mmCIF file with all atom_site columns, C-alpha atoms and ligand atoms in Angstrom:
data_model
loop_
_atom_site.group_PDB
_atom_site.id
_atom_site.type_symbol
_atom_site.label_atom_id
_atom_site.label_alt_id
_atom_site.label_comp_id
_atom_site.label_asym_id
_atom_site.label_entity_id
_atom_site.label_seq_id
_atom_site.pdbx_PDB_ins_code
_atom_site.Cartn_x
_atom_site.Cartn_y
_atom_site.Cartn_z
_atom_site.occupancy
_atom_site.B_iso_or_equiv
_atom_site.pdbx_formal_charge
_atom_site.auth_seq_id
_atom_site.auth_comp_id
_atom_site.auth_asym_id
_atom_site.auth_atom_id
_atom_site.pdbx_PDB_model_num
ATOM   1   C CA . UNK A 1 1   ? -0.292  0.174  0.394   1.00 0.00 ? 1   UNK A CA 1
ATOM   2   C CA . UNK A 1 2   ? 1.635   3.226  -0.888  1.00 0.00 ? 2   UNK A CA 1
ATOM   3   C CA . UNK A 1 3   ? -0.252  6.917  -0.392  1.00 0.00 ? 3   UNK A CA 1
ATOM   4   C CA . UNK A 1 4   ? 1.335   9.660  -2.379  1.00 0.00 ? 4   UNK A CA 1
ATOM   5   C CA . UNK A 1 5   ? -0.121  12.952 -0.087  1.00 0.00 ? 5   UNK A CA 1
ATOM   6   C CA . UNK A 1 6   ? 1.206   16.295 -2.245  1.00 0.00 ? 6   UNK A CA 1
ATOM   7   C CA . UNK A 1 7   ? 0.521   20.271 -2.051  1.00 0.00 ? 7   UNK A CA 1
ATOM   8   C CA . UNK A 1 8   ? 2.020   23.630 -1.077  1.00 0.00 ? 8   UNK A CA 1
ATOM   9   C CA . UNK A 1 9   ? 3.428   24.857 1.745   1.00 0.00 ? 9   UNK A CA 1
ATOM   10  C CA . UNK A 1 10  ? 1.539   24.594 5.242   1.00 0.00 ? 10  UNK A CA 1
ATOM   11  C CA . UNK A 1 11  ? -1.163  23.341 3.599   1.00 0.00 ? 11  UNK A CA 1
ATOM   12  C CA . UNK A 1 12  ? -1.392  20.885 6.601   1.00 0.00 ? 12  UNK A CA 1
ATOM   13  C CA . UNK A 1 13  ? -0.066  18.032 4.555   1.00 0.00 ? 13  UNK A CA 1
ATOM   14  C CA . UNK A 1 14  ? 2.604   16.708 6.825   1.00 0.00 ? 14  UNK A CA 1
ATOM   15  C CA . UNK A 1 15  ? 0.090   15.965 9.834   1.00 0.00 ? 15  UNK A CA 1
ATOM   16  C CA . UNK A 1 16  ? -2.594  14.631 7.692   1.00 0.00 ? 16  UNK A CA 1
ATOM   17  C CA . UNK A 1 17  ? 0.223   12.246 6.221   1.00 0.00 ? 17  UNK A CA 1
ATOM   18  C CA . UNK A 1 18  ? 1.818   11.195 9.757   1.00 0.00 ? 18  UNK A CA 1
ATOM   19  C CA . UNK A 1 19  ? -2.161  10.797 11.346  1.00 0.00 ? 19  UNK A CA 1
ATOM   20  C CA . UNK A 1 20  ? -2.523  8.567  8.224   1.00 0.00 ? 20  UNK A CA 1
ATOM   21  C CA . UNK A 1 21  ? 0.416   6.150  8.967   1.00 0.00 ? 21  UNK A CA 1
ATOM   22  C CA . UNK A 1 22  ? 0.275   6.042  12.072  1.00 0.00 ? 22  UNK A CA 1
ATOM   23  C CA . UNK A 1 23  ? -4.023  4.755  12.300  1.00 0.00 ? 23  UNK A CA 1
ATOM   24  C CA . UNK A 1 24  ? -2.006  2.311  8.968   1.00 0.00 ? 24  UNK A CA 1
ATOM   25  C CA . UNK A 1 25  ? -0.003  1.074  10.690  1.00 0.00 ? 25  UNK A CA 1
ATOM   26  C CA . UNK A 1 26  ? 2.149   2.553  7.531   1.00 0.00 ? 26  UNK A CA 1
ATOM   27  C CA . UNK A 1 27  ? 5.955   3.820  7.371   1.00 0.00 ? 27  UNK A CA 1
ATOM   28  C CA . UNK A 1 28  ? 6.249   7.400  7.582   1.00 0.00 ? 28  UNK A CA 1
ATOM   29  C CA . UNK A 1 29  ? 8.230   10.125 4.587   1.00 0.00 ? 29  UNK A CA 1
ATOM   30  C CA . UNK A 1 30  ? 9.116   13.983 4.656   1.00 0.00 ? 30  UNK A CA 1
ATOM   31  C CA . UNK A 1 31  ? 10.339  13.838 1.601   1.00 0.00 ? 31  UNK A CA 1
ATOM   32  C CA . UNK A 1 32  ? 9.964   18.224 1.672   1.00 0.00 ? 32  UNK A CA 1
ATOM   33  C CA . UNK A 1 33  ? 12.887  16.971 4.728   1.00 0.00 ? 33  UNK A CA 1
ATOM   34  C CA . UNK A 1 34  ? 15.015  14.910 2.235   1.00 0.00 ? 34  UNK A CA 1
ATOM   35  C CA . UNK A 1 35  ? 15.378  18.658 -0.024  1.00 0.00 ? 35  UNK A CA 1
ATOM   36  C CA . UNK A 1 36  ? 15.158  20.512 3.543   1.00 0.00 ? 36  UNK A CA 1
ATOM   37  C CA . UNK A 1 37  ? 18.919  18.926 4.624   1.00 0.00 ? 37  UNK A CA 1
ATOM   38  C CA . UNK A 1 38  ? 20.331  19.895 1.091   1.00 0.00 ? 38  UNK A CA 1
ATOM   39  C CA . UNK A 1 39  ? 19.234  23.377 1.677   1.00 0.00 ? 39  UNK A CA 1
ATOM   40  C CA . UNK A 1 40  ? 20.512  23.241 5.326   1.00 0.00 ? 40  UNK A CA 1
ATOM   41  C CA . UNK A 1 41  ? 24.195  21.306 4.149   1.00 0.00 ? 41  UNK A CA 1
ATOM   42  C CA . UNK A 1 42  ? 24.850  24.319 1.392   1.00 0.00 ? 42  UNK A CA 1
ATOM   43  C CA . UNK A 1 43  ? 23.986  27.360 3.635   1.00 0.00 ? 43  UNK A CA 1
ATOM   44  C CA . UNK A 1 44  ? 26.242  25.930 6.271   1.00 0.00 ? 44  UNK A CA 1
ATOM   45  C CA . UNK A 1 45  ? 29.400  24.838 3.865   1.00 0.00 ? 45  UNK A CA 1
ATOM   46  C CA . UNK A 1 46  ? 28.461  28.978 2.685   1.00 0.00 ? 46  UNK A CA 1
ATOM   47  C CA . UNK A 1 47  ? 26.683  27.746 -1.003  1.00 0.00 ? 47  UNK A CA 1
ATOM   48  C CA . UNK A 1 48  ? 24.397  30.138 -2.845  1.00 0.00 ? 48  UNK A CA 1
ATOM   49  C CA . UNK A 1 49  ? 20.709  27.532 -2.747  1.00 0.00 ? 49  UNK A CA 1
ATOM   50  C CA . UNK A 1 50  ? 21.005  27.471 -6.316  1.00 0.00 ? 50  UNK A CA 1
ATOM   51  C CA . UNK A 1 51  ? 24.853  26.211 -6.935  1.00 0.00 ? 51  UNK A CA 1
ATOM   52  C CA . UNK A 1 52  ? 24.064  23.002 -8.854  1.00 0.00 ? 52  UNK A CA 1
ATOM   53  C CA . UNK A 1 53  ? 27.753  21.610 -8.526  1.00 0.00 ? 53  UNK A CA 1
ATOM   54  C CA . UNK A 1 54  ? 27.428  21.559 -4.444  1.00 0.00 ? 54  UNK A CA 1
ATOM   55  C CA . UNK A 1 55  ? 24.468  20.763 -4.486  1.00 0.00 ? 55  UNK A CA 1
ATOM   56  C CA . UNK A 1 56  ? 24.205  17.793 -6.693  1.00 0.00 ? 56  UNK A CA 1
ATOM   57  C CA . UNK A 1 57  ? 26.986  16.468 -4.627  1.00 0.00 ? 57  UNK A CA 1
ATOM   58  C CA . UNK A 1 58  ? 25.283  17.402 -0.975  1.00 0.00 ? 58  UNK A CA 1
ATOM   59  C CA . UNK A 1 59  ? 22.380  15.431 -2.161  1.00 0.00 ? 59  UNK A CA 1
ATOM   60  C CA . UNK A 1 60  ? 24.459  12.796 -3.152  1.00 0.00 ? 60  UNK A CA 1
ATOM   61  C CA . UNK A 1 61  ? 26.568  12.160 -0.371  1.00 0.00 ? 61  UNK A CA 1
ATOM   62  C CA . UNK A 1 62  ? 23.603  12.659 2.288   1.00 0.00 ? 62  UNK A CA 1
ATOM   63  C CA . UNK A 1 63  ? 22.588  11.046 4.847   1.00 0.00 ? 63  UNK A CA 1
ATOM   64  C CA . UNK A 1 64  ? 19.224  10.766 4.506   1.00 0.00 ? 64  UNK A CA 1
ATOM   65  C CA . UNK A 1 65  ? 19.030  8.743  7.458   1.00 0.00 ? 65  UNK A CA 1
ATOM   66  C CA . UNK A 1 66  ? 20.815  11.311 9.952   1.00 0.00 ? 66  UNK A CA 1
ATOM   67  C CA . UNK A 1 67  ? 18.557  13.962 9.382   1.00 0.00 ? 67  UNK A CA 1
ATOM   68  C CA . UNK A 1 68  ? 17.539  16.919 12.334  1.00 0.00 ? 68  UNK A CA 1
ATOM   69  C CA . UNK A 1 69  ? 14.430  17.173 11.439  1.00 0.00 ? 69  UNK A CA 1
ATOM   70  C CA . UNK A 1 70  ? 14.204  20.678 14.137  1.00 0.00 ? 70  UNK A CA 1
ATOM   71  C CA . UNK A 1 71  ? 16.712  23.171 12.683  1.00 0.00 ? 71  UNK A CA 1
ATOM   72  C CA . UNK A 1 72  ? 15.474  22.233 8.695   1.00 0.00 ? 72  UNK A CA 1
ATOM   73  C CA . UNK A 1 73  ? 12.007  23.996 10.561  1.00 0.00 ? 73  UNK A CA 1
ATOM   74  C CA . UNK A 1 74  ? 12.429  27.491 9.375   1.00 0.00 ? 74  UNK A CA 1
ATOM   75  C CA . UNK A 1 75  ? 11.801  29.641 7.203   1.00 0.00 ? 75  UNK A CA 1
ATOM   76  C CA . UNK A 1 76  ? 15.158  30.173 5.009   1.00 0.00 ? 76  UNK A CA 1
ATOM   77  C CA . UNK A 1 77  ? 15.873  27.104 4.878   1.00 0.00 ? 77  UNK A CA 1
ATOM   78  C CA . UNK A 1 78  ? 12.131  26.322 3.233   1.00 0.00 ? 78  UNK A CA 1
ATOM   79  C CA . UNK A 1 79  ? 13.850  28.462 0.638   1.00 0.00 ? 79  UNK A CA 1
ATOM   80  C CA . UNK A 1 80  ? 16.884  27.057 -0.092  1.00 0.00 ? 80  UNK A CA 1
ATOM   81  C CA . UNK A 1 81  ? 16.303  23.740 0.262   1.00 0.00 ? 81  UNK A CA 1
ATOM   82  C CA . UNK A 1 82  ? 13.512  24.882 -2.584  1.00 0.00 ? 82  UNK A CA 1
ATOM   83  C CA . UNK A 1 83  ? 16.051  26.720 -4.827  1.00 0.00 ? 83  UNK A CA 1
ATOM   84  C CA . UNK A 1 84  ? 17.742  23.820 -4.745  1.00 0.00 ? 84  UNK A CA 1
ATOM   85  C CA . UNK A 1 85  ? 14.786  20.699 -5.679  1.00 0.00 ? 85  UNK A CA 1
ATOM   86  C CA . UNK A 1 86  ? 14.040  23.154 -8.780  1.00 0.00 ? 86  UNK A CA 1
ATOM   87  C CA . UNK A 1 87  ? 16.810  21.705 -10.253 1.00 0.00 ? 87  UNK A CA 1
ATOM   88  C CA . UNK A 1 88  ? 17.244  18.551 -11.540 1.00 0.00 ? 88  UNK A CA 1
ATOM   89  C CA . UNK A 1 89  ? 20.013  17.050 -10.804 1.00 0.00 ? 89  UNK A CA 1
ATOM   90  C CA . UNK A 1 90  ? 18.969  17.733 -7.448  1.00 0.00 ? 90  UNK A CA 1
ATOM   91  C CA . UNK A 1 91  ? 15.967  15.642 -7.644  1.00 0.00 ? 91  UNK A CA 1
ATOM   92  C CA . UNK A 1 92  ? 17.501  12.995 -9.859  1.00 0.00 ? 92  UNK A CA 1
ATOM   93  C CA . UNK A 1 93  ? 19.687  12.191 -6.844  1.00 0.00 ? 93  UNK A CA 1
ATOM   94  C CA . UNK A 1 94  ? 17.219  11.621 -4.539  1.00 0.00 ? 94  UNK A CA 1
ATOM   95  C CA . UNK A 1 95  ? 14.724  9.738  -6.550  1.00 0.00 ? 95  UNK A CA 1
ATOM   96  C CA . UNK A 1 96  ? 16.053  6.371  -6.244  1.00 0.00 ? 96  UNK A CA 1
ATOM   97  C CA . UNK A 1 97  ? 15.468  6.486  -2.053  1.00 0.00 ? 97  UNK A CA 1
ATOM   98  C CA . UNK A 1 98  ? 12.223  7.461  -2.604  1.00 0.00 ? 98  UNK A CA 1
ATOM   99  C CA . UNK A 1 99  ? 11.181  4.496  -4.385  1.00 0.00 ? 99  UNK A CA 1
ATOM   100 C CA . UNK A 1 100 ? 12.594  2.646  -2.391  1.00 0.00 ? 100 UNK A CA 1
ATOM   101 C CA . UNK A 1 101 ? 10.876  4.170  0.422   1.00 0.00 ? 101 UNK A CA 1
ATOM   102 C CA . UNK A 1 102 ? 7.415   3.880  -0.967  1.00 0.00 ? 102 UNK A CA 1
ATOM   103 C CA . UNK A 1 103 ? 8.553   -0.319 -1.803  1.00 0.00 ? 103 UNK A CA 1
ATOM   104 C CA . UNK A 1 104 ? 9.085   -0.894 1.793   1.00 0.00 ? 104 UNK A CA 1
ATOM   105 C CA . UNK A 1 105 ? 6.550   -3.321 3.709   1.00 0.00 ? 105 UNK A CA 1
ATOM   106 C CA . UNK A 1 106 ? 3.934   -3.040 4.719   1.00 0.00 ? 106 UNK A CA 1
ATOM   107 C CA . UNK A 1 107 ? 3.547   0.508  3.010   1.00 0.00 ? 107 UNK A CA 1
ATOM   108 C CA . UNK A 1 108 ? 4.723   3.645  3.270   1.00 0.00 ? 108 UNK A CA 1
ATOM   109 C CA . UNK A 1 109 ? 2.952   7.209  3.143   1.00 0.00 ? 109 UNK A CA 1
ATOM   110 C CA . UNK A 1 110 ? 5.506   9.813  2.004   1.00 0.00 ? 110 UNK A CA 1
ATOM   111 C CA . UNK A 1 111 ? 4.614   13.903 1.298   1.00 0.00 ? 111 UNK A CA 1
ATOM   112 C CA . UNK A 1 112 ? 6.044   16.496 -1.174  1.00 0.00 ? 112 UNK A CA 1
ATOM   113 C CA . UNK A 1 113 ? 4.936   17.740 -3.424  1.00 0.00 ? 113 UNK A CA 1
ATOM   114 C CA . UNK A 1 114 ? 5.937   15.108 -6.895  1.00 0.00 ? 114 UNK A CA 1
ATOM   115 C CA . UNK A 1 115 ? 4.989   12.472 -5.145  1.00 0.00 ? 115 UNK A CA 1
ATOM   116 C CA . UNK A 1 116 ? 2.193   10.835 -6.960  1.00 0.00 ? 116 UNK A CA 1
ATOM   117 C CA . UNK A 1 117 ? 3.178   13.142 -10.614 1.00 0.00 ? 117 UNK A CA 1
ATOM   118 C CA . UNK A 1 118 ? 6.819   11.703 -10.707 1.00 0.00 ? 118 UNK A CA 1
ATOM   119 C CA . UNK A 1 119 ? 7.869   9.130  -7.443  1.00 0.00 ? 119 UNK A CA 1
ATOM   120 C CA . UNK A 1 120 ? 5.005   7.540  -7.363  1.00 0.00 ? 120 UNK A CA 1
ATOM   121 C CA . UNK A 1 121 ? 2.591   8.109  -9.980  1.00 0.00 ? 121 UNK A CA 1
ATOM   122 C CA . UNK A 1 122 ? 1.228   4.237  -9.478  1.00 0.00 ? 122 UNK A CA 1
ATOM   123 C CA . UNK A 1 123 ? 0.380   4.510  -5.933  1.00 0.00 ? 123 UNK A CA 1
ATOM   124 C CA . UNK A 1 124 ? -2.709  3.120  -4.287  1.00 0.00 ? 124 UNK A CA 1
ATOM   125 C CA . UNK A 1 125 ? -4.086  6.674  -2.748  1.00 0.00 ? 125 UNK A CA 1
ATOM   126 C CA . UNK A 1 126 ? -3.741  9.778  -4.213  1.00 0.00 ? 126 UNK A CA 1
ATOM   127 C CA . UNK A 1 127 ? -4.493  13.318 -1.928  1.00 0.00 ? 127 UNK A CA 1
ATOM   128 C CA . UNK A 1 128 ? -4.088  16.969 -2.782  1.00 0.00 ? 128 UNK A CA 1
ATOM   129 C CA . UNK A 1 129 ? -3.987  19.128 0.750   1.00 0.00 ? 129 UNK A CA 1
ATOM   130 C CA . UNK A 1 130 ? -4.216  22.167 0.129   1.00 0.00 ? 130 UNK A CA 1
ATOM   131 C CA . UNK A 1 131 ? -5.924  25.902 1.765   1.00 0.00 ? 131 UNK A CA 1
ATOM   132 C CA . UNK A 1 132 ? -5.693  29.685 0.965   1.00 0.00 ? 132 UNK A CA 1
ATOM   133 C CA . UNK A 1 133 ? -2.633  31.472 2.050   1.00 0.00 ? 133 UNK A CA 1
ATOM   134 C CA . UNK A 1 134 ? -3.878  33.374 4.301   1.00 0.00 ? 134 UNK A CA 1
ATOM   135 C CA . UNK A 1 135 ? -5.520  30.154 6.585   1.00 0.00 ? 135 UNK A CA 1
ATOM   136 C CA . UNK A 1 136 ? -1.464  27.952 5.281   1.00 0.00 ? 136 UNK A CA 1
ATOM   137 C CA . UNK A 1 137 ? 0.116   31.705 6.948   1.00 0.00 ? 137 UNK A CA 1
ATOM   138 C CA . UNK A 1 138 ? -1.341  32.115 9.637   1.00 0.00 ? 138 UNK A CA 1
ATOM   139 C CA . UNK A 1 139 ? -1.126  28.147 10.465  1.00 0.00 ? 139 UNK A CA 1
ATOM   140 C CA . UNK A 1 140 ? 2.386   28.469 9.715   1.00 0.00 ? 140 UNK A CA 1
ATOM   141 C CA . UNK A 1 141 ? 3.241   31.831 12.004  1.00 0.00 ? 141 UNK A CA 1
ATOM   142 C CA . UNK A 1 142 ? 1.941   30.055 14.523  1.00 0.00 ? 142 UNK A CA 1
ATOM   143 C CA . UNK A 1 143 ? 4.434   27.133 14.526  1.00 0.00 ? 143 UNK A CA 1
ATOM   144 C CA . UNK A 1 144 ? 7.505   29.108 14.829  1.00 0.00 ? 144 UNK A CA 1
ATOM   145 C CA . UNK A 1 145 ? 6.205   31.900 16.530  1.00 0.00 ? 145 UNK A CA 1
ATOM   146 C CA . UNK A 1 146 ? 5.292   29.145 19.005  1.00 0.00 ? 146 UNK A CA 1
ATOM   147 C CA . UNK A 1 147 ? 8.888   27.982 18.212  1.00 0.00 ? 147 UNK A CA 1
ATOM   148 C CA . UNK A 1 148 ? 10.727  31.468 19.736  1.00 0.00 ? 148 UNK A CA 1
ATOM   149 C CA . UNK A 1 149 ? 10.705  32.836 15.299  1.00 0.00 ? 149 UNK A CA 1
ATOM   150 C CA . UNK A 1 150 ? 9.401   36.190 15.737  1.00 0.00 ? 150 UNK A CA 1
ATOM   151 C CA . UNK A 1 151 ? 7.586   36.490 12.328  1.00 0.00 ? 151 UNK A CA 1
ATOM   152 C CA . UNK A 1 152 ? 4.172   38.524 11.552  1.00 0.00 ? 152 UNK A CA 1
ATOM   153 C CA . UNK A 1 153 ? 1.749   36.321 9.312   1.00 0.00 ? 153 UNK A CA 1
ATOM   154 C CA . UNK A 1 154 ? 2.534   38.455 6.522   1.00 0.00 ? 154 UNK A CA 1
ATOM   155 C CA . UNK A 1 155 ? 6.104   37.721 6.539   1.00 0.00 ? 155 UNK A CA 1
ATOM   156 C CA . UNK A 1 156 ? 4.773   34.474 6.042   1.00 0.00 ? 156 UNK A CA 1
ATOM   157 C CA . UNK A 1 157 ? 2.529   34.971 3.717   1.00 0.00 ? 157 UNK A CA 1
ATOM   158 C CA . UNK A 1 158 ? 5.296   36.790 1.392   1.00 0.00 ? 158 UNK A CA 1
ATOM   159 C CA . UNK A 1 159 ? 7.487   33.780 1.768   1.00 0.00 ? 159 UNK A CA 1
ATOM   160 C CA . UNK A 1 160 ? 4.651   31.154 1.142   1.00 0.00 ? 160 UNK A CA 1
ATOM   161 C CA . UNK A 1 161 ? 2.871   32.726 -2.289  1.00 0.00 ? 161 UNK A CA 1
ATOM   162 C CA . UNK A 1 162 ? 7.211   33.069 -3.668  1.00 0.00 ? 162 UNK A CA 1
ATOM   163 C CA . UNK A 1 163 ? 7.911   29.441 -2.796  1.00 0.00 ? 163 UNK A CA 1
ATOM   164 C CA . UNK A 1 164 ? 4.866   28.103 -3.851  1.00 0.00 ? 164 UNK A CA 1
ATOM   165 C CA . UNK A 1 165 ? 5.198   29.545 -7.122  1.00 0.00 ? 165 UNK A CA 1
ATOM   166 C CA . UNK A 1 166 ? 9.071   28.554 -7.345  1.00 0.00 ? 166 UNK A CA 1
ATOM   167 C CA . UNK A 1 167 ? 7.454   24.815 -6.922  1.00 0.00 ? 167 UNK A CA 1
ATOM   168 C CA . UNK A 1 168 ? 5.056   25.076 -9.446  1.00 0.00 ? 168 UNK A CA 1
ATOM   169 C CA . UNK A 1 169 ? 6.049   26.677 -12.267 1.00 0.00 ? 169 UNK A CA 1
ATOM   170 C CA . UNK A 1 170 ? 9.303   25.184 -12.042 1.00 0.00 ? 170 UNK A CA 1
ATOM   171 C CA . UNK A 1 171 ? 9.960   22.880 -15.477 1.00 0.00 ? 171 UNK A CA 1
ATOM   172 C CA . UNK A 1 172 ? 11.467  20.022 -13.458 1.00 0.00 ? 172 UNK A CA 1
ATOM   173 C CA . UNK A 1 173 ? 8.957   17.831 -11.572 1.00 0.00 ? 173 UNK A CA 1
ATOM   174 C CA . UNK A 1 174 ? 5.682   21.181 -10.414 1.00 0.00 ? 174 UNK A CA 1
ATOM   175 C CA . UNK A 1 175 ? 3.695   21.469 -8.084  1.00 0.00 ? 175 UNK A CA 1
ATOM   176 C CA . UNK A 1 176 ? -0.072  19.992 -9.506  1.00 0.00 ? 176 UNK A CA 1
ATOM   177 C CA . UNK A 1 177 ? -2.001  17.549 -7.924  1.00 0.00 ? 177 UNK A CA 1
ATOM   178 C CA . UNK A 1 178 ? -1.906  13.907 -10.308 1.00 0.00 ? 178 UNK A CA 1
ATOM   179 C CA . UNK A 1 179 ? -4.648  13.803 -12.595 1.00 0.00 ? 179 UNK A CA 1
ATOM   180 C CA . UNK A 1 180 ? -6.013  10.798 -10.381 1.00 0.00 ? 180 UNK A CA 1
ATOM   181 C CA . UNK A 1 181 ? -5.813  12.706 -7.297  1.00 0.00 ? 181 UNK A CA 1
ATOM   182 C CA . UNK A 1 182 ? -8.486  13.882 -4.979  1.00 0.00 ? 182 UNK A CA 1
ATOM   183 C CA . UNK A 1 183 ? -8.493  16.689 -3.692  1.00 0.00 ? 183 UNK A CA 1
ATOM   184 C CA . UNK A 1 184 ? -8.732  17.939 -0.243  1.00 0.00 ? 184 UNK A CA 1
ATOM   185 C CA . UNK A 1 185 ? -9.266  22.099 0.617   1.00 0.00 ? 185 UNK A CA 1
ATOM   186 C CA . UNK A 1 186 ? -8.359  21.720 4.474   1.00 0.00 ? 186 UNK A CA 1
ATOM   187 C CA . UNK A 1 187 ? -9.345  26.085 4.841   1.00 0.00 ? 187 UNK A CA 1
ATOM   188 C CA . UNK A 1 188 ? -12.172 25.410 6.901   1.00 0.00 ? 188 UNK A CA 1
ATOM   189 C CA . UNK A 1 189 ? -11.252 21.996 8.508   1.00 0.00 ? 189 UNK A CA 1
ATOM   190 C CA . UNK A 1 190 ? -9.431  21.220 11.557  1.00 0.00 ? 190 UNK A CA 1
ATOM   191 C CA . UNK A 1 191 ? -7.064  18.663 12.119  1.00 0.00 ? 191 UNK A CA 1
ATOM   192 C CA . UNK A 1 192 ? -9.886  16.071 13.122  1.00 0.00 ? 192 UNK A CA 1
ATOM   193 C CA . UNK A 1 193 ? -12.247 17.035 10.607  1.00 0.00 ? 193 UNK A CA 1
ATOM   194 C CA . UNK A 1 194 ? -9.093  16.674 7.432   1.00 0.00 ? 194 UNK A CA 1
ATOM   195 C CA . UNK A 1 195 ? -7.553  13.511 8.795   1.00 0.00 ? 195 UNK A CA 1
ATOM   196 C CA . UNK A 1 196 ? -11.050 12.143 9.311   1.00 0.00 ? 196 UNK A CA 1
ATOM   197 C CA . UNK A 1 197 ? -12.107 13.423 5.084   1.00 0.00 ? 197 UNK A CA 1
ATOM   198 C CA . UNK A 1 198 ? -8.915  11.766 4.044   1.00 0.00 ? 198 UNK A CA 1
ATOM   199 C CA . UNK A 1 199 ? -9.101  8.279  6.173   1.00 0.00 ? 199 UNK A CA 1
ATOM   200 C CA . UNK A 1 200 ? -13.006 8.222  4.432   1.00 0.00 ? 200 UNK A CA 1
ATOM   201 C CA . UNK A 1 201 ? -10.927 8.706  0.737   1.00 0.00 ? 201 UNK A CA 1
ATOM   202 C CA . UNK A 1 202 ? -7.968  6.839  1.351   1.00 0.00 ? 202 UNK A CA 1
ATOM   203 C CA . UNK A 1 203 ? -10.679 3.610  2.316   1.00 0.00 ? 203 UNK A CA 1
ATOM   204 C CA . UNK A 1 204 ? -12.821 4.575  -0.394  1.00 0.00 ? 204 UNK A CA 1
ATOM   205 C CA . UNK A 1 205 ? -15.932 5.820  1.573   1.00 0.00 ? 205 UNK A CA 1
HETATM 206 O O1 . C5P B 2 .   ? 7.322   20.474 2.472   1.00 0.00 ? 1   C5P B O1 1
HETATM 207 P P1 . C5P B 2 .   ? 8.271   21.469 2.804   1.00 0.00 ? 1   C5P B P1 1
HETATM 208 O O2 . C5P B 2 .   ? 7.863   23.063 2.742   1.00 0.00 ? 1   C5P B O2 1
HETATM 209 O O3 . C5P B 2 .   ? 9.106   20.670 4.024   1.00 0.00 ? 1   C5P B O3 1
HETATM 210 O O4 . C5P B 2 .   ? 8.935   21.096 0.854   1.00 0.00 ? 1   C5P B O4 1
HETATM 211 C C1 . C5P B 2 .   ? 10.435  22.400 1.821   1.00 0.00 ? 1   C5P B C1 1
HETATM 212 C C2 . C5P B 2 .   ? 10.571  22.463 -0.091  1.00 0.00 ? 1   C5P B C2 1
HETATM 213 O O5 . C5P B 2 .   ? 11.319  21.099 -0.582  1.00 0.00 ? 1   C5P B O5 1
HETATM 214 C C3 . C5P B 2 .   ? 9.464   22.567 -0.887  1.00 0.00 ? 1   C5P B C3 1
HETATM 215 O O6 . C5P B 2 .   ? 9.652   24.259 -1.171  1.00 0.00 ? 1   C5P B O6 1
HETATM 216 C C4 . C5P B 2 .   ? 9.663   22.542 -2.499  1.00 0.00 ? 1   C5P B C4 1
HETATM 217 O O7 . C5P B 2 .   ? 10.717  22.817 -2.953  1.00 0.00 ? 1   C5P B O7 1
HETATM 218 C C5 . C5P B 2 .   ? 10.732  20.986 -2.082  1.00 0.00 ? 1   C5P B C5 1
HETATM 219 N N1 . C5P B 2 .   ? 9.669   19.633 -2.037  1.00 0.00 ? 1   C5P B N1 1
HETATM 220 C C6 . C5P B 2 .   ? 10.205  18.898 -3.297  1.00 0.00 ? 1   C5P B C6 1
HETATM 221 N N2 . C5P B 2 .   ? 9.786   17.689 -3.683  1.00 0.00 ? 1   C5P B N2 1
HETATM 222 C C7 . C5P B 2 .   ? 9.411   17.385 -2.976  1.00 0.00 ? 1   C5P B C7 1
HETATM 223 C C8 . C5P B 2 .   ? 8.784   18.138 -1.428  1.00 0.00 ? 1   C5P B C8 1
HETATM 224 C C9 . C5P B 2 .   ? 9.717   18.916 -0.849  1.00 0.00 ? 1   C5P B C9 1
HETATM 225 O O8 . C5P B 2 .   ? 10.570  20.338 -4.871  1.00 0.00 ? 1   C5P B O8 1
HETATM 226 N N3 . C5P B 2 .   ? 8.413   15.958 -2.901  1.00 0.00 ? 1   C5P B N3 1
#
């Protein structure tokens, strides 16, 4: 069983994907964290996020089992991740890892931008999770402030819109729903309601 959960930044797809995996007893992979780790290594070593050679070298040698989630969840790392992620060779370097993860027993839920379109085009279920930009900015702003970042919802909104635009318009693996994806708009749903809607989709009810 493979479940693909895609959507724009801060749409709630990560929370949903993790809960679905727990609920169904499946493995879970947040593929955004891989791109964030690449962005983090680039900045940490003084490279520009758009430095192709450095990004491909990092992506090819990254220890994907040793990703420290907390330090990667900043707006700056998200931006660097999105710039590096627009590179076809960076994406190619981590594609097999994601596919092998998806094939593991007993099955997996993967979330990202291109899971239903590129990484797992034959996934059993595909969800494309959205929410209005304002709702997403409010949710992400609250999260960032809780973790100690001094940032307004307007600043978060500007960051999200810039990143979404880049992710949507890039030439390789752009952010878009697979033709056979179920759209789930969580703008007016709390976490519980969104989870119930996702369970209904994957159980076909
Ligand atoms: O999901 P998250 O916001 O952590 O992802 C960070 C960035 O990584 C995204 O803005 C996107 O550019 C990139 N990404 C991607 N493909 C994925 C997952 C994330 O291009 N499957």
